[in-house]
Short mmCIF file of C-alpha atoms in Angstrom, two decimals:
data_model
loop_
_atom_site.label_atom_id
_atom_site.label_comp_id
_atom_site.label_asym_id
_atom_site.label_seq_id
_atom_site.Cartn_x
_atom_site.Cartn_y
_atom_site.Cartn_z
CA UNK A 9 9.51 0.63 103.50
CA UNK A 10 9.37 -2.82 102.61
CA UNK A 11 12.50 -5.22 102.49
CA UNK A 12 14.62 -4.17 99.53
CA UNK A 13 16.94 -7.50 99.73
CA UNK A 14 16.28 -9.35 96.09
CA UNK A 15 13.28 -12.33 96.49
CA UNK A 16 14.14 -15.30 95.43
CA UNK A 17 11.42 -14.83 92.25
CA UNK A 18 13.62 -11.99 91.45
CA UNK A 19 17.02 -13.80 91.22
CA UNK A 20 15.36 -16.26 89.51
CA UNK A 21 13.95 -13.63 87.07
CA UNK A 22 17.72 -12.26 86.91
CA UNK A 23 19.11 -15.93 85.82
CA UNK A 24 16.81 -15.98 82.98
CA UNK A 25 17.09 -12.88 81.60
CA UNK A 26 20.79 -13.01 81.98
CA UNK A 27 20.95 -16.23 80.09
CA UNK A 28 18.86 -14.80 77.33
CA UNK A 29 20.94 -11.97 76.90
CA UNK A 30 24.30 -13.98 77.31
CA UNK A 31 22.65 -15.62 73.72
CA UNK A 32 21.25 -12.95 72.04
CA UNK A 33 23.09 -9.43 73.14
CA UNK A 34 27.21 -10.57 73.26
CA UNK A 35 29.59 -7.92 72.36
CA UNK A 36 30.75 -8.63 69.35
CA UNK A 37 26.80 -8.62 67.99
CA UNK A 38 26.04 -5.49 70.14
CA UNK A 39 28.47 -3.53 68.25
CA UNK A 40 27.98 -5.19 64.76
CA UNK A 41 24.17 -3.80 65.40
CA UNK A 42 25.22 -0.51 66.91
CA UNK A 43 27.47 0.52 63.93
CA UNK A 44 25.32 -0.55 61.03
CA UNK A 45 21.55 1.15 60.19
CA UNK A 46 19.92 -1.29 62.12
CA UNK A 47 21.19 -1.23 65.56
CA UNK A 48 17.83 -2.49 67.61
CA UNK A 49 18.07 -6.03 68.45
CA UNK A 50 14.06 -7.38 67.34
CA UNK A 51 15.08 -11.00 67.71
CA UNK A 52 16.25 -10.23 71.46
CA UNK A 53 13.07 -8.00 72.10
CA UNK A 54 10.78 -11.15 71.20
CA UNK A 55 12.44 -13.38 73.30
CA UNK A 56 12.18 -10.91 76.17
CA UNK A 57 9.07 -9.35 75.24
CA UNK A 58 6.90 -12.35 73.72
CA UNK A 59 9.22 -15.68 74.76
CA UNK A 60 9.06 -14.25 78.46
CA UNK A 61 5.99 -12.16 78.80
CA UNK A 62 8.35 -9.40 79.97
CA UNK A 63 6.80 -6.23 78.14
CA UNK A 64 3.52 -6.66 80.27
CA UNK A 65 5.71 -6.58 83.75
CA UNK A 66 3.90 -3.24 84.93
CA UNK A 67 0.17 -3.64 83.37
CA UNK A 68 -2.47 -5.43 85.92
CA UNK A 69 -3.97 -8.99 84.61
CA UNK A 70 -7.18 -7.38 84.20
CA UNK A 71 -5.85 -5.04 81.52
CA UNK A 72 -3.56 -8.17 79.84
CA UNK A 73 -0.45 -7.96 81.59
CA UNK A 74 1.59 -10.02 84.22
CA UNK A 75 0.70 -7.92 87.22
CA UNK A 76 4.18 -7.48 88.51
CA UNK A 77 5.63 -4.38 89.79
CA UNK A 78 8.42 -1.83 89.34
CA UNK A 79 10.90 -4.62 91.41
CA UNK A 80 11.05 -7.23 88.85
CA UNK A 81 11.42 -4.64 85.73
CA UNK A 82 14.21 -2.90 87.92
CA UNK A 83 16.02 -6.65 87.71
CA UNK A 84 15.33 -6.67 84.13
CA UNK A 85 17.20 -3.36 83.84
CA UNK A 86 20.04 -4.13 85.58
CA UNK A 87 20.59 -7.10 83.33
CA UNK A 88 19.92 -4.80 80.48
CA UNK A 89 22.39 -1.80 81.56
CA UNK A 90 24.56 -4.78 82.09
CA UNK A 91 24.69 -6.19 78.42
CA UNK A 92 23.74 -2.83 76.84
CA UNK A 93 21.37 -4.52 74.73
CA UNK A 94 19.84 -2.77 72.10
CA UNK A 95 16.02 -3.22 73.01
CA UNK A 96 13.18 -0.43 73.35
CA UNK A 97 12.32 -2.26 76.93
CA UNK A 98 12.62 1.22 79.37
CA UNK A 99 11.01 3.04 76.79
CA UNK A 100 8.29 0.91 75.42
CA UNK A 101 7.41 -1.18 78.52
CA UNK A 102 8.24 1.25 81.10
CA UNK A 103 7.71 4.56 79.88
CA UNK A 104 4.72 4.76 77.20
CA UNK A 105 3.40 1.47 79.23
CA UNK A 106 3.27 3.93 82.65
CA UNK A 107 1.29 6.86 80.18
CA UNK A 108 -1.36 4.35 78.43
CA UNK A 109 -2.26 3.31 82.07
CA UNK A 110 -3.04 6.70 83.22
CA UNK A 111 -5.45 7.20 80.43
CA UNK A 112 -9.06 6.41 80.49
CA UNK A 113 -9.24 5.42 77.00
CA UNK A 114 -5.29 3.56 76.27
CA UNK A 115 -6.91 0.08 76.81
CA UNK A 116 -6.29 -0.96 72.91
CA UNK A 117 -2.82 0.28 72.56
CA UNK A 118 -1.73 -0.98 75.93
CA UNK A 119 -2.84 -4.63 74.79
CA UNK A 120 -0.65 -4.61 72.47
CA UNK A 121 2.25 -3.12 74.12
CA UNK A 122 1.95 -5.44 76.93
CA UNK A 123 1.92 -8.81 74.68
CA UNK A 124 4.75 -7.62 73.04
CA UNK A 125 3.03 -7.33 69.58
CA UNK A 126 3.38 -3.48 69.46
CA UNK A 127 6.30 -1.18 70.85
CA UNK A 128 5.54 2.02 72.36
CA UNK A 129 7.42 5.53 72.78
CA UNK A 130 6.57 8.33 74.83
CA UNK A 131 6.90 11.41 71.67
CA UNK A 132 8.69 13.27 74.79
CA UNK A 133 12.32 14.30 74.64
CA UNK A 134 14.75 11.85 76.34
CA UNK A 135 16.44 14.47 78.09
CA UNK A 136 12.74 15.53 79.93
CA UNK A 137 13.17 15.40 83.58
CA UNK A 138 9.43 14.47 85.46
CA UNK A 139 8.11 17.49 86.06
CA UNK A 140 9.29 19.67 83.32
CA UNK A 141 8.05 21.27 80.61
CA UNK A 142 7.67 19.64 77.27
CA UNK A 143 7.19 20.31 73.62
CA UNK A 144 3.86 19.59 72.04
CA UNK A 145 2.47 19.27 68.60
CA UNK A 146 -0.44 21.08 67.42
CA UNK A 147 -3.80 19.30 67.57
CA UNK A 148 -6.44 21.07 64.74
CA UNK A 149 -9.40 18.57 64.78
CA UNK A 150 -7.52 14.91 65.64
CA UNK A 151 -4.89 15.66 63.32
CA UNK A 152 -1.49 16.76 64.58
CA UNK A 153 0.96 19.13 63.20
CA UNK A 154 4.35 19.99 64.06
CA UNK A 155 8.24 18.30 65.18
CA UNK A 156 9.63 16.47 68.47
CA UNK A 157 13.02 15.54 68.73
CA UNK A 158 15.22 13.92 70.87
CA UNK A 159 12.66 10.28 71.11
CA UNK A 160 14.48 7.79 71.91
CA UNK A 161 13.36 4.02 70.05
CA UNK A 162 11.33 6.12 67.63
CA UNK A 163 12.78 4.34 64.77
CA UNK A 164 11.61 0.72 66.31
CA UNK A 165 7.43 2.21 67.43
CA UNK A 166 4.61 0.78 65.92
CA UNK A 167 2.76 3.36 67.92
CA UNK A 168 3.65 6.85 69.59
CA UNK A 169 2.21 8.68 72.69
CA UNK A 170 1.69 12.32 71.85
CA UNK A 171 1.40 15.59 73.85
CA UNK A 172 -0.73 18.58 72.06
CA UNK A 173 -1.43 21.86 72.31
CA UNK A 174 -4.93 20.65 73.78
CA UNK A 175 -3.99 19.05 76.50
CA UNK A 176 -4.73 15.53 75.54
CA UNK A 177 -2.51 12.86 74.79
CA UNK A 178 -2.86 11.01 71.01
CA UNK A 179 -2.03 7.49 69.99
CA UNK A 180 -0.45 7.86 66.37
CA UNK A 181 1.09 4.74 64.70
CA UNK A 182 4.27 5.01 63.23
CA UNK A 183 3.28 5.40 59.62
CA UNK A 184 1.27 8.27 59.79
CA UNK A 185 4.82 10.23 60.88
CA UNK A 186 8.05 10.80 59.32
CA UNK A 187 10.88 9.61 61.63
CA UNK A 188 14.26 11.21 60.99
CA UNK A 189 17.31 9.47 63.07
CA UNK A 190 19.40 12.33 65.08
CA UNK A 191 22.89 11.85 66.12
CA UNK A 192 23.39 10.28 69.33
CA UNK A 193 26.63 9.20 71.74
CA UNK A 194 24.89 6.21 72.70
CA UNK A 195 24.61 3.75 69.87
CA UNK A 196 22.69 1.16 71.68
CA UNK A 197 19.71 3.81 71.94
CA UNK A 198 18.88 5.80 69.03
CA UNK A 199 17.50 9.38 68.89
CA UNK A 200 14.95 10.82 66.02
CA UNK A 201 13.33 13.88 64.91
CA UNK A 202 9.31 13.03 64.85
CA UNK A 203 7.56 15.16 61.70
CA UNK A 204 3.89 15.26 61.87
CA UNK A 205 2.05 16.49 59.14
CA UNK A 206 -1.70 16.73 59.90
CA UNK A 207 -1.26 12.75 61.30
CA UNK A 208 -4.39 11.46 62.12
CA UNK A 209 -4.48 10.91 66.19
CA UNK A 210 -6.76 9.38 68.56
CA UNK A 211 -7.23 10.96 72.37
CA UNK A 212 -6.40 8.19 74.83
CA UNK A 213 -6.40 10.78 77.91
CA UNK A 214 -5.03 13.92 79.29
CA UNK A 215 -1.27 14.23 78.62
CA UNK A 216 0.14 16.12 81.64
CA UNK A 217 -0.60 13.09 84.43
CA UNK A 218 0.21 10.50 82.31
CA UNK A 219 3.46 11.99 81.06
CA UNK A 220 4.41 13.03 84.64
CA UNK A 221 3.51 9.31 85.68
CA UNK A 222 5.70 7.91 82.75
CA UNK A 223 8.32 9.74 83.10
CA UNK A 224 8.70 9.46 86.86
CA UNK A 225 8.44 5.41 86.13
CA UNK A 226 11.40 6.09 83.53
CA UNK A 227 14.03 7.88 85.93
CA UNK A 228 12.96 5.69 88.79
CA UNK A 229 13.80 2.68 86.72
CA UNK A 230 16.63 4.33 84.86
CA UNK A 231 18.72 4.06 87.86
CA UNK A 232 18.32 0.39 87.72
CA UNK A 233 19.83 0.09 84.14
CA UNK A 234 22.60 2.63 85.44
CA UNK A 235 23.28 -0.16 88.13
CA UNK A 236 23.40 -2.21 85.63
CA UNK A 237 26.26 -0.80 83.81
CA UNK A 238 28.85 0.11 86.77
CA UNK A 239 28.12 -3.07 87.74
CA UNK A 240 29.67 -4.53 84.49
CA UNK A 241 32.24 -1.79 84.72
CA UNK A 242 33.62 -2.94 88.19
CA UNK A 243 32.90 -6.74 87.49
CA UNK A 244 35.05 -6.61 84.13
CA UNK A 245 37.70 -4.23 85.83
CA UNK A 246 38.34 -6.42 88.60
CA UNK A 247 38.73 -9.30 86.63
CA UNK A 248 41.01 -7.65 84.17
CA UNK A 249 43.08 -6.69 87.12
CA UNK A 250 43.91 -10.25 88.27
CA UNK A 251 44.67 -11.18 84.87
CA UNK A 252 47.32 -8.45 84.05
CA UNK A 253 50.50 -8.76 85.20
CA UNK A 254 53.39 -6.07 85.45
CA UNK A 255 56.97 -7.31 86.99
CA UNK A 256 55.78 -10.84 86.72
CA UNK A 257 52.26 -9.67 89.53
CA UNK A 258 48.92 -8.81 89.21
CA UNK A 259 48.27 -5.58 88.44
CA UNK A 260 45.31 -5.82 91.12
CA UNK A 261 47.95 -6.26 93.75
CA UNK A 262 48.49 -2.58 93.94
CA UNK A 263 47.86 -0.36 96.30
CA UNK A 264 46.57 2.20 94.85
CA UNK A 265 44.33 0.66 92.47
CA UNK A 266 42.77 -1.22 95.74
CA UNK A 267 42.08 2.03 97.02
CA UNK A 268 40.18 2.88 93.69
CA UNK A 269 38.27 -0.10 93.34
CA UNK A 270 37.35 -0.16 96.60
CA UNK A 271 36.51 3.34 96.59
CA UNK A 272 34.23 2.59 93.26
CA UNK A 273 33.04 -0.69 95.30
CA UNK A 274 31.32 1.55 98.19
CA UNK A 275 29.89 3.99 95.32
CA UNK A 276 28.35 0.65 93.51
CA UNK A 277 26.54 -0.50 96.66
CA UNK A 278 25.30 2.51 97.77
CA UNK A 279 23.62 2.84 94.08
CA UNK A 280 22.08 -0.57 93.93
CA UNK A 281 20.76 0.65 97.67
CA UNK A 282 19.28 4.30 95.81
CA UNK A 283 17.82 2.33 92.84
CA UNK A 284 15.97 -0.79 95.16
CA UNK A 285 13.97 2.03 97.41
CA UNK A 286 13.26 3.90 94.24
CA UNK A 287 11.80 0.58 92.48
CA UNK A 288 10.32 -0.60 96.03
CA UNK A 289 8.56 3.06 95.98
CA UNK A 290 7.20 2.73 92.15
CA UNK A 291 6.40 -0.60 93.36
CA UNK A 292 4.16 0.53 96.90
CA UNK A 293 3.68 4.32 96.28
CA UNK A 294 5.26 5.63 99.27
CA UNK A 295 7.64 8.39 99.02
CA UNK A 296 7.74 8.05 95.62
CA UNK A 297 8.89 11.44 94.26
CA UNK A 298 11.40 11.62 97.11
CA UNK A 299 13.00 7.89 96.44
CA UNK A 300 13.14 8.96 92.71
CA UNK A 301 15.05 11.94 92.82
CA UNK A 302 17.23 10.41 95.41
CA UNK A 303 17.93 8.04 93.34
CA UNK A 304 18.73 9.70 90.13
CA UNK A 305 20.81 12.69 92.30
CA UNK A 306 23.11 9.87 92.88
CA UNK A 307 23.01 7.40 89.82
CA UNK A 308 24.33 9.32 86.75
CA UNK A 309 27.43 10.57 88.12
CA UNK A 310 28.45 7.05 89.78
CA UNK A 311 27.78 5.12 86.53
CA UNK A 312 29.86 7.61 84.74
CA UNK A 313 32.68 7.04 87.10
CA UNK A 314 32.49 3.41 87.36
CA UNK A 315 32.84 3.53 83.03
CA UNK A 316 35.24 6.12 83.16
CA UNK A 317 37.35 4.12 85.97
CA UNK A 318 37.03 0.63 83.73
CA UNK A 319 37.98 2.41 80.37
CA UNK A 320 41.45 3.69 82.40
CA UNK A 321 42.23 1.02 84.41
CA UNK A 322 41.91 -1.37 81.19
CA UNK A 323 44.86 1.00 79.67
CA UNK A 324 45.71 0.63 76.17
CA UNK A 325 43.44 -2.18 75.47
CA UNK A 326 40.53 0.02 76.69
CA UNK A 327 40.94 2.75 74.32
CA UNK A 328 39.82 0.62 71.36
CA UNK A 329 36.89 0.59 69.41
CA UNK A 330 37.27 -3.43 69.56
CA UNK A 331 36.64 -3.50 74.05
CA UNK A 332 33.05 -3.26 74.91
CA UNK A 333 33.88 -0.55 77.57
CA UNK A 334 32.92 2.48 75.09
CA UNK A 335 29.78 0.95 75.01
CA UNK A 336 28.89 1.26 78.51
CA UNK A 337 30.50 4.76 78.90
CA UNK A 338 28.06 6.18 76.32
CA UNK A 339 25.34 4.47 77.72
CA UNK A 340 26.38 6.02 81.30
CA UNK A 341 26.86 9.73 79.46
CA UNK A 342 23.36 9.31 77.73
CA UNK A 343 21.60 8.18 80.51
CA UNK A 344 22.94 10.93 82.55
CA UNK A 345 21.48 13.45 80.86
CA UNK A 346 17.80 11.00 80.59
CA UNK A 347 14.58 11.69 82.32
CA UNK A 348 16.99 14.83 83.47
CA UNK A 349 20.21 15.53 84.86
CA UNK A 350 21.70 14.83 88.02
CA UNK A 351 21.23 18.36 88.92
CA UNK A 352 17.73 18.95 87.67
CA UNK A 353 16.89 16.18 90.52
CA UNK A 354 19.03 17.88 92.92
CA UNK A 355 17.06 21.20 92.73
CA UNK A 356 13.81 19.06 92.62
CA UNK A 357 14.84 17.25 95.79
CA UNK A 358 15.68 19.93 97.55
CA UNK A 359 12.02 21.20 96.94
CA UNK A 360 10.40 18.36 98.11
CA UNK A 361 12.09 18.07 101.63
CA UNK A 362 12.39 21.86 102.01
CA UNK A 363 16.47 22.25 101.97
CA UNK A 364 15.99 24.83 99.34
CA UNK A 365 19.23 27.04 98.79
CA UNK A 366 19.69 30.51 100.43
#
């Protein structure tokens, strides 16, 4: 395993995006967005995806990308977990950007998602853990008939990644299919129903590797963004701590809300430990399905914690609609239940190093 510490091209990568998001993806606009019809940020998505060249992080030069790895779009994740911002960036340039470059034929669609002039979704279910089954639509002669729900950023695709019946995987572009918005907890990251009604589809490859590839990429990197938000959670917490005061001292003073933040503190560390070796192992394919499962075992239920422990420990004040916390506890609930549960890894792990239960 190689060195997991940050490079300096990394926290230099983190400045920028952190600045851009600091402009773009503040609170108060977060949750404007989030409760009106509109809640994707497009202005914020050029900047990252077009101003920075950041949607092509994953795709080789040759094919028109950056040729980065999984390391620097794990810092871009963490920044976005932190800000919850509103941008299809794990779903468009991780996860249907990981399926277009396991098929033989994705090279026009993959362009495009990696210069930022298209956005991409997988049409898998965001709740699909790598591995498991999925729904498909039927494929009768290149057109496609049948439903999907549960896409996430289906509402913002110019173009979505299809499993069929057949086997193959289809490019359709988002016109051709009726996109109905589903109820979700997390506002920042819309769900929709995807209608197809004999869309016309072209075969860009065979959908079982490149959806197991994608959505492998997804939970590896997932873990990153859920970094990313108990991060913010402790961050904000502590420094709301300091600030309060009850019989004229900090409320930070005691004890046994030092033992809970320092508790949460260990829990933090140890994630942004499980989510570097599971970007390092995207990054240099070693141990890959091992690092991944490790690391989203462990993320869900410490993100959830660290959100859970902010929205108490902020009292009143972090029971209203008004504090950004609820944002980053729905994120942490959604995203515990993405690219599969906590448990689903668990079981899967316990495959791979053969530690199954008696």
């Amino acid at each position: 395993m190689s060195d997991l510490l940050y490079s300096e091209e990394e926290e230099a990568l983190r400045a920028a995006v952190r600045d851009l998001l600091t402009d773009h993806c503040d609170t108060t606009s977060v949750l404007a967005r989030a409760e009106s019809d509109a809640p994707h940020d497009l202005a914020a998505w050029k900047a990252l995806a077009d101003g920075m060249g950041l949607a092509g992080l994953l795709v080789p030069e040759a094919r028109g990308g950056q040729g980065a790895t999984h390391r620097e779009a794990a810092v871009v994740l963490e920044e976005l977990g932190r800000a919850v911002a509103p941008v299809p960036y794990l779903t468009s340039a991780v996860v249907a950007t990981e399926a277009l470059l396991a098929c033989a034929d994705g090279g026009g669609p993959l362009a495009d998602l990696a210069s930022g002039r298209g956005i991409g979704a997988l049409a898998v279910g965001l709740h699909t853990a790598p591995g498991a089954t999925y729904a498909t639509v039927r494929a009768d002669g290149g057109a496609l008939h049948g439903e999907l729900t549960g896409i996430a950023d289906a509402a913002v695709a110019d173009v979505l990644l299809v499993p069929a019946d057949d086997g193959g995987l289809y490019a359709v572009t988002a016109d051709e299919v009726t996109v109905t918005p589903q109820t979700s907890l997390d506002l920042t990251r819309p769900l929709a129903r995807v209608t197809f009604d004999a869309a016309p589809g072209r075969r860009v490859g065979d959908a079982e590797p490149a959806v197991r590839r994608a959505l492998r990429a997804g939970a590896g990197l997932l873990a990153s963004e859920q970094l990313g938000v108990a991060e913010w959670a402790l961050t904000e917490t502590v420094r709301y701590l300091k600030d309060r005061k009850q019989f004229n001292r900090p409320v930070g003073g005691f004890q046994a809300l030092k033992h809970r933040l320092a508790q949460l503190w260990l829990e933090v560390v140890s994630l942004r430990a499980a989510a570097r070796a599971a970007a390092d192992a995207l990054a240099t394919g070693e141990d890959t399905d091992v690092s991944v499962t490790v690391a989203q075992a462990y993320a869900a239920p410490v993100a959830v914690r660290a959100a859970e422990e902010a929205l108490q420990l902020h009292a009143g004040i972090g029971m209203t609609w008004e504090h950004p916390v609820h944002l980053r506890l729905k994120r942490a609930k959604a995203d515990s239940i993405a690219y599969g549960t906590a448990g689903a890894h668990r079981e899967a792990l316990a495959e791979l190093v053969d530690l199954r239960a008696p």
